[in-house]
Backbone as a chain_set.jsonl record, in Angstrom:
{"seq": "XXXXXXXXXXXXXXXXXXXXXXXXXXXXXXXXXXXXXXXXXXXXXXXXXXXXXXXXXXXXXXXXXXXXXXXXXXXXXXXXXXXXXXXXXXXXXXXXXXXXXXXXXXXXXXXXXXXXXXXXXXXXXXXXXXXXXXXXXXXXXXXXXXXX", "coords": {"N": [[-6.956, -10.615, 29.624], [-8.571, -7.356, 28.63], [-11.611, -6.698, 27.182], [-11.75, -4.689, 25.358], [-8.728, -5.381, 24.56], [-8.849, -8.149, 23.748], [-10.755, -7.95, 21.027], [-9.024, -6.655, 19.956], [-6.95, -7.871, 18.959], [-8.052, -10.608, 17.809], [-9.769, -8.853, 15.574], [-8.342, -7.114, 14.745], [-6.878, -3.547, 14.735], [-9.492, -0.551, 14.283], [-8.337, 1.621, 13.155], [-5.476, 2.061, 10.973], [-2.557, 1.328, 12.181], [0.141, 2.891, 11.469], [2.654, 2.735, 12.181], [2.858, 0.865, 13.34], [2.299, -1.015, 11.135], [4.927, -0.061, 9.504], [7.049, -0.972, 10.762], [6.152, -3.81, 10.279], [7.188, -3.904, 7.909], [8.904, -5.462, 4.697], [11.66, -4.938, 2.623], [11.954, -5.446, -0.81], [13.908, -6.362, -4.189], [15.893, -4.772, -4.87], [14.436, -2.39, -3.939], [14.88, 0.696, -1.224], [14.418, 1.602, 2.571], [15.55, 3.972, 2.647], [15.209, 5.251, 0.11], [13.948, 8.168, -1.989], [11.294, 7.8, -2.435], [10.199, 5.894, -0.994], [10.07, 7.09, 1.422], [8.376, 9.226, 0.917], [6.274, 7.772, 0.281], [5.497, 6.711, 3.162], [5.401, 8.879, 4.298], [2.862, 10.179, 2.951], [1.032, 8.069, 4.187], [1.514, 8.735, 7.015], [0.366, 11.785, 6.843], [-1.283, 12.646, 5.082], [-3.026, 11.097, 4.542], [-6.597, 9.799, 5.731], [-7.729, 8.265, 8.566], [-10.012, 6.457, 7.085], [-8.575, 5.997, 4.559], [-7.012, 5.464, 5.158], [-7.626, 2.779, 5.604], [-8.849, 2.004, 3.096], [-6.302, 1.852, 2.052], [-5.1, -0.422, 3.617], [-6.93, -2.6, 2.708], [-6.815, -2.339, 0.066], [-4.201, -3.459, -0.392], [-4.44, -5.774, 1.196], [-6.459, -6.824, 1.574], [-8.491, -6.83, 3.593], [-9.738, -5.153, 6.111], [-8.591, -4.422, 8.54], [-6.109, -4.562, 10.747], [-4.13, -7.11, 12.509], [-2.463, -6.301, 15.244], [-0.603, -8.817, 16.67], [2.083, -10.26, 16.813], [2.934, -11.86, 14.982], [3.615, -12.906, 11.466], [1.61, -11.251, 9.299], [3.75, -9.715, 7.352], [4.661, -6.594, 5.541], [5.158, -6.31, 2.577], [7.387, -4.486, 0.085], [8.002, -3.877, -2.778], [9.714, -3.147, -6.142], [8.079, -1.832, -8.796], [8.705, -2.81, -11.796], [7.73, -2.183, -14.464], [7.239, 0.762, -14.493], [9.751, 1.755, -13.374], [11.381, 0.71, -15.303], [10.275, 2.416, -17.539], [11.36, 5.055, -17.547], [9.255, 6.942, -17.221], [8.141, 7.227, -14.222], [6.219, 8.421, -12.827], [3.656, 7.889, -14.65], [2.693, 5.815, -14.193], [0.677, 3.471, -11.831], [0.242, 1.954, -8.44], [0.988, -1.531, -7.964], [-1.081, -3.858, -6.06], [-0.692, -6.741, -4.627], [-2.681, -8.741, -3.252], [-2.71, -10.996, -1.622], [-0.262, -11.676, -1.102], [0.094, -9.491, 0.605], [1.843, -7.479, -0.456], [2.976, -5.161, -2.344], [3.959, -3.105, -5.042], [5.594, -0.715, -6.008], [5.827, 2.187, -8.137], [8.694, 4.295, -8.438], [8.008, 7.352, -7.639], [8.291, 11.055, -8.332], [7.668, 12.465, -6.719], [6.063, 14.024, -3.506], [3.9, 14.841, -3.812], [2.727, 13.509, -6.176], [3.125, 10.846, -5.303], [1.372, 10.528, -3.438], [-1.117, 11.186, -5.29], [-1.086, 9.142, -6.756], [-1.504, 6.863, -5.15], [-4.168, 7.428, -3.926], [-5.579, 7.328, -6.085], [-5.339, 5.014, -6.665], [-6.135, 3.315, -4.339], [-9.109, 4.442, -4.524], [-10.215, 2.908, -6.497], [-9.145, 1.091, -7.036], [-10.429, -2.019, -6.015], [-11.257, -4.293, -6.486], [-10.617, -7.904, -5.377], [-8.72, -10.577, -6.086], [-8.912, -10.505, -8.457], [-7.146, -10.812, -10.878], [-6.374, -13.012, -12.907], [-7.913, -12.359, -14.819], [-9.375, -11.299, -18.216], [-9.425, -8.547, -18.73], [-7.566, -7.833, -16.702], [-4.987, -8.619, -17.686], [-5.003, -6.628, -19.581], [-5.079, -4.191, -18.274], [-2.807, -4.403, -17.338], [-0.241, -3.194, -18.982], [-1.289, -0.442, -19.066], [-1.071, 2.737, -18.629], [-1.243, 6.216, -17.153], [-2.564, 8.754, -18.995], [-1.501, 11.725, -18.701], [-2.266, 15.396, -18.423]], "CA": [[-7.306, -9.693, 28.549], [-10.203, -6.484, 28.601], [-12.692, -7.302, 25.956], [-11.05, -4.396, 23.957], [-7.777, -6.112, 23.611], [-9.499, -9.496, 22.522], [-11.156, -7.203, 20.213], [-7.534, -6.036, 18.212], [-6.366, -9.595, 18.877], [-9.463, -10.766, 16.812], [-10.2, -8.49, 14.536], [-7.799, -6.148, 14.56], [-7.652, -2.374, 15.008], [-9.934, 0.444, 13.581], [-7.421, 2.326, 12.516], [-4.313, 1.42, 11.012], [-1.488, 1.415, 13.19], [1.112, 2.924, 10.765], [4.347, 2.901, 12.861], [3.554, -1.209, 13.29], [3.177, -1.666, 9.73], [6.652, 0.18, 9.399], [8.035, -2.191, 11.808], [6.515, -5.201, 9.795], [7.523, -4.031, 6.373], [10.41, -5.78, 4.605], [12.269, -4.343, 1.37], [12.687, -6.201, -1.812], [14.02, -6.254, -5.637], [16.436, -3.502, -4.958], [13.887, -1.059, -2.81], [15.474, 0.399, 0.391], [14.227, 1.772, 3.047], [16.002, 4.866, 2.503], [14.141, 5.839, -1.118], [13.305, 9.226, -1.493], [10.014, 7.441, -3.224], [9.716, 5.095, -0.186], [10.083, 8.43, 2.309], [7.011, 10.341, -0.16], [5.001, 6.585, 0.861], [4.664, 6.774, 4.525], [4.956, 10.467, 4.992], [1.382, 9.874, 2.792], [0.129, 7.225, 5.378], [1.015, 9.302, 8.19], [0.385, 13.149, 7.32], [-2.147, 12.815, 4.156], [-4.645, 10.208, 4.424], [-7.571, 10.034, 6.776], [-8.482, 6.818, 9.114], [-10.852, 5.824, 6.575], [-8.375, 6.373, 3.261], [-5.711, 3.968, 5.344], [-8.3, 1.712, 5.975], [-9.284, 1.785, 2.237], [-5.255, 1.282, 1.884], [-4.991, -1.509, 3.65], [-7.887, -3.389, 1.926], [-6.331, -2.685, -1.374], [-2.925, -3.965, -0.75], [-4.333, -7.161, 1.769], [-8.161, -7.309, 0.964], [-8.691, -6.63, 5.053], [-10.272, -3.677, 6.663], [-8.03, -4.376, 9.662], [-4.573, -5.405, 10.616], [-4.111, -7.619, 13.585], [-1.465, -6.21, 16.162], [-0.212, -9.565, 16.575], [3.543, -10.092, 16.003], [3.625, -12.977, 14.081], [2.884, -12.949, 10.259], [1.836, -9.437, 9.093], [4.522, -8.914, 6.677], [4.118, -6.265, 4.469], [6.174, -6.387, 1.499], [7.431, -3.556, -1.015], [8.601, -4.022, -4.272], [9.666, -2.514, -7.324], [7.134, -2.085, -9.965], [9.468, -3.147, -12.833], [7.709, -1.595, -15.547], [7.487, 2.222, -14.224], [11.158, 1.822, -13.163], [12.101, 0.771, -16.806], [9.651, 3.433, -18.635], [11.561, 6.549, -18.12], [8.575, 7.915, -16.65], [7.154, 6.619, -13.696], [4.88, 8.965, -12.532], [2.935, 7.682, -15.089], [1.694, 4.252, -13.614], [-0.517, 3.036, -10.944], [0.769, 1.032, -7.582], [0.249, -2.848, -7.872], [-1.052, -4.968, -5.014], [-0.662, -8.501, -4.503], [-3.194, -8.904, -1.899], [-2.287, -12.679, -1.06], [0.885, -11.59, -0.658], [-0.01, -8.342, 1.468], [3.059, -6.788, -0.989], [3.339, -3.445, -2.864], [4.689, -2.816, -6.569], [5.754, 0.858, -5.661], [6.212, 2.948, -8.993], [9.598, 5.713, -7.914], [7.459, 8.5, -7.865], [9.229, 11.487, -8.371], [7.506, 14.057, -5.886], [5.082, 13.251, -2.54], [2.178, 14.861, -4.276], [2.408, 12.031, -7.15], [2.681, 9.661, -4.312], [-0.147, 11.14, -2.612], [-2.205, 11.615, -5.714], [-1.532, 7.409, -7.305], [-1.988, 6.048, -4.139], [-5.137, 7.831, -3.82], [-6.67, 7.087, -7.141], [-5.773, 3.082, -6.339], [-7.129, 3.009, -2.859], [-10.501, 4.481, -4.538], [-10.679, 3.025, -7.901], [-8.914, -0.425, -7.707], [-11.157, -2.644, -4.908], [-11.803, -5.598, -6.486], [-9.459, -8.469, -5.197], [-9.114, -11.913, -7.178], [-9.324, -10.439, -10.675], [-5.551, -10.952, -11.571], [-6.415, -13.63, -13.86], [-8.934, -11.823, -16.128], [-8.712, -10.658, -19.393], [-9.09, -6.797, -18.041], [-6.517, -7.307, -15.51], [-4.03, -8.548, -18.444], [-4.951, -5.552, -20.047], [-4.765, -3.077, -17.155], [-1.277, -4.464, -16.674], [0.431, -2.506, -19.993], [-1.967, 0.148, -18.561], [-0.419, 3.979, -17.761], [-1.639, 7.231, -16.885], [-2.248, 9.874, -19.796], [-1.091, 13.219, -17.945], [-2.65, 16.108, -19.617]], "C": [[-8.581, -8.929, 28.882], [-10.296, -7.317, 27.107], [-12.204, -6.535, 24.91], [-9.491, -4.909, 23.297], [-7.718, -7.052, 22.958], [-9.936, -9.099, 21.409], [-9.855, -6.8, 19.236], [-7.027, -7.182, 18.414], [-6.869, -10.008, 17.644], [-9.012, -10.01, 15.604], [-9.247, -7.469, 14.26], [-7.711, -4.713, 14.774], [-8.301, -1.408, 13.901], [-9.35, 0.976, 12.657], [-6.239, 1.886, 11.848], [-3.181, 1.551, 11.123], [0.203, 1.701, 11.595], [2.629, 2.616, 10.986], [4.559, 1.302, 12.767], [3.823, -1.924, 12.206], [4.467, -0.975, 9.178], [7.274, -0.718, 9.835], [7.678, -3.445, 11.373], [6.54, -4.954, 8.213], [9.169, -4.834, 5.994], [10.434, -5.282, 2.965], [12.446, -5.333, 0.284], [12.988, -5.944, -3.392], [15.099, -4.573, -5.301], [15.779, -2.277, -3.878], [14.396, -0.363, -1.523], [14.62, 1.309, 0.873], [14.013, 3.727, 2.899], [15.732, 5.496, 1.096], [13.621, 6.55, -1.176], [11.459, 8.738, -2.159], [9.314, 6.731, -1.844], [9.416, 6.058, 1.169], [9.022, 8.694, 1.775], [5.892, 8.983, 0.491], [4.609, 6.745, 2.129], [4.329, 8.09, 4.525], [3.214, 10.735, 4.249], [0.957, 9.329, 3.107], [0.087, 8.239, 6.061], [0.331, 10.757, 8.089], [-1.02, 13.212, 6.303], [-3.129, 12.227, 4.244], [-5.152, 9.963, 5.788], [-7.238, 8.779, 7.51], [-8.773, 5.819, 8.157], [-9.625, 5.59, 5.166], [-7.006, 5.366, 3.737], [-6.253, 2.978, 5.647], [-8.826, 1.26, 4.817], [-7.609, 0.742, 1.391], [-4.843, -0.152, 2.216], [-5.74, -2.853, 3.191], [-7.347, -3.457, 0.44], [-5.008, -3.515, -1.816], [-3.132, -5.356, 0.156], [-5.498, -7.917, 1.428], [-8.703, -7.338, 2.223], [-8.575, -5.181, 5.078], [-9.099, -3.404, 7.898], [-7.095, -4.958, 10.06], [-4.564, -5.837, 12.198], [-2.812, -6.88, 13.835], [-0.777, -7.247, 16.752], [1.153, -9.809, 15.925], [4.091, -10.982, 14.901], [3.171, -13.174, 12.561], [2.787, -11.177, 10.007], [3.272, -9.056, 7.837], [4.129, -7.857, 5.386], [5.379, -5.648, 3.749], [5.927, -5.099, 0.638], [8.663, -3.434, -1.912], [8.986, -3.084, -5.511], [8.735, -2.521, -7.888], [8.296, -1.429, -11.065], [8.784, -2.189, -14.128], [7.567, 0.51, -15.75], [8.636, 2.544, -13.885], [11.518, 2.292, -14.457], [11.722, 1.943, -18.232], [10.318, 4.792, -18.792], [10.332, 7.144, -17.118], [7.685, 7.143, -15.459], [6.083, 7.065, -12.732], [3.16, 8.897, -13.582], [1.911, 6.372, -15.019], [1.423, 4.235, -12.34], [0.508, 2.192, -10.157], [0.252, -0.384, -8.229], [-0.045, -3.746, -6.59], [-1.053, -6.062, -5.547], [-1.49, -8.81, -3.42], [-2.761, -10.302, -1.227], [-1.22, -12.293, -0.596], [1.424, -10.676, 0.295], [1.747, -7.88, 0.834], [2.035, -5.735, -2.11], [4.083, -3.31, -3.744], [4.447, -1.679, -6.469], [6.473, 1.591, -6.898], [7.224, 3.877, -7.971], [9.453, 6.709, -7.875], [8.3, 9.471, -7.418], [9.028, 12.795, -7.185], [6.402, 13.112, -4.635], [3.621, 13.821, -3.342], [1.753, 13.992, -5.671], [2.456, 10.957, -6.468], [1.363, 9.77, -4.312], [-1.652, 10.67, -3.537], [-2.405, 9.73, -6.204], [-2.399, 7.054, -6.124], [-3.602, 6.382, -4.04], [-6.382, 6.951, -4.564], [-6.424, 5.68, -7.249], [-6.588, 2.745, -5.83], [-8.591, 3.035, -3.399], [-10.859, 4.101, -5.75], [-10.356, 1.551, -7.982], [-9.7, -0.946, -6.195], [-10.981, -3.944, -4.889], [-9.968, -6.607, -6.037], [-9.842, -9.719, -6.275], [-9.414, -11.758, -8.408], [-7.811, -10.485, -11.191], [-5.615, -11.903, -12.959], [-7.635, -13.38, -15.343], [-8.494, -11.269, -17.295], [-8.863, -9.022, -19.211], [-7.976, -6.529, -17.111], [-5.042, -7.877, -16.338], [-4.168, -7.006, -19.49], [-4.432, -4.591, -19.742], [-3.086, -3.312, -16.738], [0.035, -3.808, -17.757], [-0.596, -0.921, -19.811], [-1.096, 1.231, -17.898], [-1.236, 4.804, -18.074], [-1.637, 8.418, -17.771], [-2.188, 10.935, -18.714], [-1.73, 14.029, -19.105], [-2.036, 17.524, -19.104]], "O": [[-9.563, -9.524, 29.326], [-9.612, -8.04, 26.383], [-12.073, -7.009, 23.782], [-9.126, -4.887, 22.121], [-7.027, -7.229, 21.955], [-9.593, -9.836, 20.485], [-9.847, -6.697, 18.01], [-6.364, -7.399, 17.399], [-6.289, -9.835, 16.572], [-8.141, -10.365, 14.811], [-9.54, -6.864, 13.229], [-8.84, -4.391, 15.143], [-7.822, -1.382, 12.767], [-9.677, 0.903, 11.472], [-5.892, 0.892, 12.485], [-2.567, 1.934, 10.128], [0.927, 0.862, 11.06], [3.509, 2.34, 10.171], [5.53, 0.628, 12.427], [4.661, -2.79, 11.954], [5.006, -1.578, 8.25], [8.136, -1.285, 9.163], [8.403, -4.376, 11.724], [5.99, -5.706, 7.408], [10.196, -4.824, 6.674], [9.442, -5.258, 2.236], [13.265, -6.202, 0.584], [12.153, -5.197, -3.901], [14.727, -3.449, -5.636], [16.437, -1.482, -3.207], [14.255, -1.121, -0.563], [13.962, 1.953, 0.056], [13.031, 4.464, 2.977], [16.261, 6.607, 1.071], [12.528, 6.413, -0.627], [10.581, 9.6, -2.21], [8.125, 6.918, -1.583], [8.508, 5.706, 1.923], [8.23, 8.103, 2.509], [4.851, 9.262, 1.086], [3.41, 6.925, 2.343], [3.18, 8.491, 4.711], [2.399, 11.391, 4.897], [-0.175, 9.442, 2.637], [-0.951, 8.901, 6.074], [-0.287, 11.103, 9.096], [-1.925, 13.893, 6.786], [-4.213, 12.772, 4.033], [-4.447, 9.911, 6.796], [-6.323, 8.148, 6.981], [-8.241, 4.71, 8.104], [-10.048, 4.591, 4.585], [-6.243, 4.74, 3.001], [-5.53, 2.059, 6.029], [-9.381, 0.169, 4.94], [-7.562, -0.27, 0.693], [-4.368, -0.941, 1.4], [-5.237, -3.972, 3.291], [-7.434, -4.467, -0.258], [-4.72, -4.023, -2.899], [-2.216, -6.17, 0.047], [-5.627, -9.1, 1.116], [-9.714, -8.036, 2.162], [-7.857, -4.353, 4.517], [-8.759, -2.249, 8.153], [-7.096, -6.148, 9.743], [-4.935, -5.038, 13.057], [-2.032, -6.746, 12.892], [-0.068, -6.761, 17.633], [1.362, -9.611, 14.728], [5.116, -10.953, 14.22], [2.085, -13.752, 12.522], [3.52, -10.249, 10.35], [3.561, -7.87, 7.68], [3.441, -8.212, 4.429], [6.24, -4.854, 4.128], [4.813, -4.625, 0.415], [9.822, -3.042, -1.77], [8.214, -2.137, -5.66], [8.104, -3.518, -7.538], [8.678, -0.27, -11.223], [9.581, -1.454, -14.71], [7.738, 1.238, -16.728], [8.846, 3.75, -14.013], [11.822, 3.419, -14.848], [12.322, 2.233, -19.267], [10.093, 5.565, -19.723], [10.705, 7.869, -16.196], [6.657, 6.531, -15.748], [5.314, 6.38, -12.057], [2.086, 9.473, -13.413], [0.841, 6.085, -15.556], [1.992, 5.077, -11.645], [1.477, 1.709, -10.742], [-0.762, -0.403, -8.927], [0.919, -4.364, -6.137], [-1.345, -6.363, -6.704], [-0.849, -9.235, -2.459], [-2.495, -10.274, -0.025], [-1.096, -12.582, 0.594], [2.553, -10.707, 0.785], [2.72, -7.953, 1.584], [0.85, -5.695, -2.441], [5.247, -3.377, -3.349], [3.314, -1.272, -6.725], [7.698, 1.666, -6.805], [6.791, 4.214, -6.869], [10.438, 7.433, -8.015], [9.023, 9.269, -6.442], [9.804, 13.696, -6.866], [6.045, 11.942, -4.766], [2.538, 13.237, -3.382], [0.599, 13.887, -6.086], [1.851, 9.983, -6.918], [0.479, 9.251, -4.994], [-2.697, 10.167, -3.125], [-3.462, 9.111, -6.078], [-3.626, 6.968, -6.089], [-4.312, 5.378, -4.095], [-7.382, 6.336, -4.191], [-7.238, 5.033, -7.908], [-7.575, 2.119, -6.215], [-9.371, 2.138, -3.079], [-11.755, 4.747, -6.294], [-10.983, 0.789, -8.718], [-9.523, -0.199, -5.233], [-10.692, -4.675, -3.942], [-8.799, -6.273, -6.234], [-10.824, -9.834, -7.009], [-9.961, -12.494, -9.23], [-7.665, -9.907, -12.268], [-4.985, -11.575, -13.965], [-7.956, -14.007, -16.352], [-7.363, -10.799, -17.419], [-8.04, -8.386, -19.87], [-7.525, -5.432, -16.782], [-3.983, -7.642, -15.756], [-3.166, -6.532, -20.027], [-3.57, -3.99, -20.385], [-2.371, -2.593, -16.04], [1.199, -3.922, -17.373], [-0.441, -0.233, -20.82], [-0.457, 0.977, -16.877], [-2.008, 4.606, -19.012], [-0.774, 9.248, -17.486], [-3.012, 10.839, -17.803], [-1.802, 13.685, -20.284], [-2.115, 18.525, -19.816]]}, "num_chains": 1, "name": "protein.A"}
């Protein structure tokens, strides 16, 4: 090994390798692959957000700055989010992470620039990890988006 591949061994890389987390995502609760909602998700990893704004991404959905290149483990899961499905409107709610679970409660957003724009205002607004059991984070969970 050079010292920089012990280095993404370790700690992982800088950046985050979008094509590998494609290749370790798996689908669940109905989601496929093929989702014009799940299409609007990467094409906003790869074409919309910076370095830094997929590096804010992956901290919000694992609680890590950096994803090991390592083949084993790594899954990253994406889910329904059940209650923007069932609302009729689901450009009106917020993604959910599971960081423990490095999974994704993906509202069906109906366009890429409502992808673009949730994802956004998660990455820079939700941070904290380990608050699931609070009385704000039972709150925040009947919690949607006035549009004006």
């Amino acid at each position: 090994f050079t010292w920089q591949e012990l280095e993404n061994l370790v700690c992982g890389v800088a950046d985050v390798d979008v094509e590998f987390l494609h290749s370790r995502t798996k689908y669940v609760g109905g989601v496929k692959m093929t989702d014009s909602h799940i299409k609007f998700f990467w094409e906003v990893l790869v074409n919309d957000f910076t370095p830094e704004d997929r590096t804010q991404f992956l901290r919000f959905v694992w609680g890590r700055e950096r994803m090991s290149t390592a083949e084993e483990g790594n899954t990253f899961i994406i889910g329904p989010h059940l209650r923007a499905r069932d609302s009729g409107d689901p450009d009106k709610w917020l993604p959910v992470a599971h960081t423990c679970f490095f999974s994704l409660d993906l509202p069906p957003y109906t366009s890429r620039d409502v992808m673009k724009e949730r994802l956004q205002f998660a990455i820079t607004n939700c941070s904290v990890i380990d608050g699931d059991q609070t009385a704000e984070s039972a709150s925040n969970m009947n919690m949607s988006l006035a549009l004006s």
